[in-house]
């Protein structure tokens, strides 16, 4: 940081009550009143000759013995005026980036130019600003930040524009030529040997700026079409982490602190502004950042336009998300469940909308990439279902809705979905029989691995229909005359279209008395919870000698 020292005399100002008085041998005959502070000075001194405004006001005054002038509208207030007064009396003052703006605006207000008197303060400050402050990185940022208190004055004097131009010029400087001090505190960076300057070296320093000034810098940098979108995105990420105190929170407790409306409004405005600044390029910001931001947007009450745009952007990159990214806390006061499944469902719907549009456009070409994409997302959603299933307050409809949103083609295997349903049943033992059926409705036993099917057969938590289906497909997979996968899929899909009640299914299986009795016994076991007879679920006992084709036809039509 650079400083300019002007003057050589010691400070002889002292405070008495609400007054600042200069100790001299000459009686005070000039009172400058600035809000609640009175400065007792002298007409016959270097102060009035150096200040064009005071010279005119003193000349116009009709008072003879003492003159009182009010300067309540001086930019920078009493502190800025005192700097100018000390300069006039030859008292030492130190000018740096932190007080330069106030001194510049005040000296301009007092008309302390060379045309009033040679060697005046205003040209000295302008020279220091141009030759020293604008040449420094942090000096330019500190000076720009200080303009926030006097935006109109700084805009008219060109201070804001010059600071932004200086900052952007340095941001665009090749990293090999960056020699000035900057702040960079990324984890692990300080421990590196032979550290080179990273591409995002500038992002932390500019995050100290007020929102409007930060937006101006980013907008100016983007207008050069030089910076890659990922660097812009990184700057937005750093800024958001800097000013949203709960952005890094990984648990609902991070949002539990009640904020006043003023704080919420600041955060709401920040979210709206940041979202508008995100580059349109896919991947300019991470999926983790987008999901976290849309969660916060919901918490602070951001505009519908902002939330819709965030969900759209998050949907574009959903396949890049991790399970941890999706575990976003619920902010609803009316719901007890821990996770915001509605948000995840909205992002998933946005992804599927785009996926279907792309699939329709690539019907005649190789769409293996699209298949890979949706299957990756399906695995992610099934893992998410396993996580939210552990929430004791997670309602069945929300769980089922999210599970059924994933299209059939997306799941090559239903092992993960089965695990999620099993976890839910274990954590929620009190749910009804009908709710269990709803949970298992989207489960395709044909897509279960042999190991998982074997587990399902012995799983007392599963509804009877699911167990019988698992038994059937378990036998079919081991039978030499098993139908092709496409045939079985067709049969299962037909079963989905025309569900049957338990009585009809049992009647049309065409099993012998012994087999029927076995299935009835299995049903009683499931409903009664008698664990000691659980071993009766033997595929041979239940399936017995019934005709395979008839069994296959009717079991596929059962309500799953």
PDB file of N, CA and C in Angstrom, residues 523-531:
ATOM      1  N   UNK A 523     -48.749 -65.572   2.603  1.00  0.00           N
ATOM      2  CA  UNK A 523     -49.478 -64.319   2.818  1.00  0.00           C
ATOM      3  C   UNK A 523     -49.752 -64.095   4.301  1.00  0.00           C
ATOM      4  N   UNK A 524     -50.162 -65.191   4.973  1.00  0.00           N
ATOM      5  CA  UNK A 524     -50.426 -65.069   6.405  1.00  0.00           C
ATOM      6  C   UNK A 524     -49.168 -64.709   7.175  1.00  0.00           C
ATOM      7  N   UNK A 525     -48.066 -65.244   6.738  1.00  0.00           N
ATOM      8  CA  UNK A 525     -46.790 -64.941   7.398  1.00  0.00           C
ATOM      9  C   UNK A 525     -46.472 -63.472   7.255  1.00  0.00           C
ATOM     10  N   UNK A 526     -46.643 -62.939   6.023  1.00  0.00           N
ATOM     11  CA  UNK A 526     -46.337 -61.527   5.783  1.00  0.00           C
ATOM     12  C   UNK A 526     -47.229 -60.628   6.613  1.00  0.00           C
ATOM     13  N   UNK A 527     -48.516 -60.966   6.639  1.00  0.00           N
ATOM     14  CA  UNK A 527     -49.445 -60.086   7.346  1.00  0.00           C
ATOM     15  C   UNK A 527     -49.333 -60.251   8.856  1.00  0.00           C
ATOM     16  N   UNK A 528     -49.037 -61.446   9.310  1.00  0.00           N
ATOM     17  CA  UNK A 528     -48.972 -61.688  10.737  1.00  0.00           C
ATOM     18  C   UNK A 528     -47.611 -61.469  11.336  1.00  0.00           C
ATOM     19  N   UNK A 529     -46.591 -61.442  10.518  1.00  0.00           N
ATOM     20  CA  UNK A 529     -45.249 -61.196  11.026  1.00  0.00           C
ATOM     21  C   UNK A 529     -44.674 -62.352  11.800  1.00  0.00           C
ATOM     22  N   UNK A 530     -45.016 -63.591  11.472  1.00  0.00           N
ATOM     23  CA  UNK A 530     -44.484 -64.744  12.195  1.00  0.00           C
ATOM     24  C   UNK A 530     -43.134 -65.115  11.604  1.00  0.00           C
ATOM     25  N   UNK A 531     -42.092 -64.740  12.245  1.00  0.00           N
ATOM     26  CA  UNK A 531     -40.751 -64.918  11.697  1.00  0.00           C
ATOM     27  C   UNK A 531     -40.350 -66.401  11.645  1.00  0.00           C
TER      28      UNK A 531
END
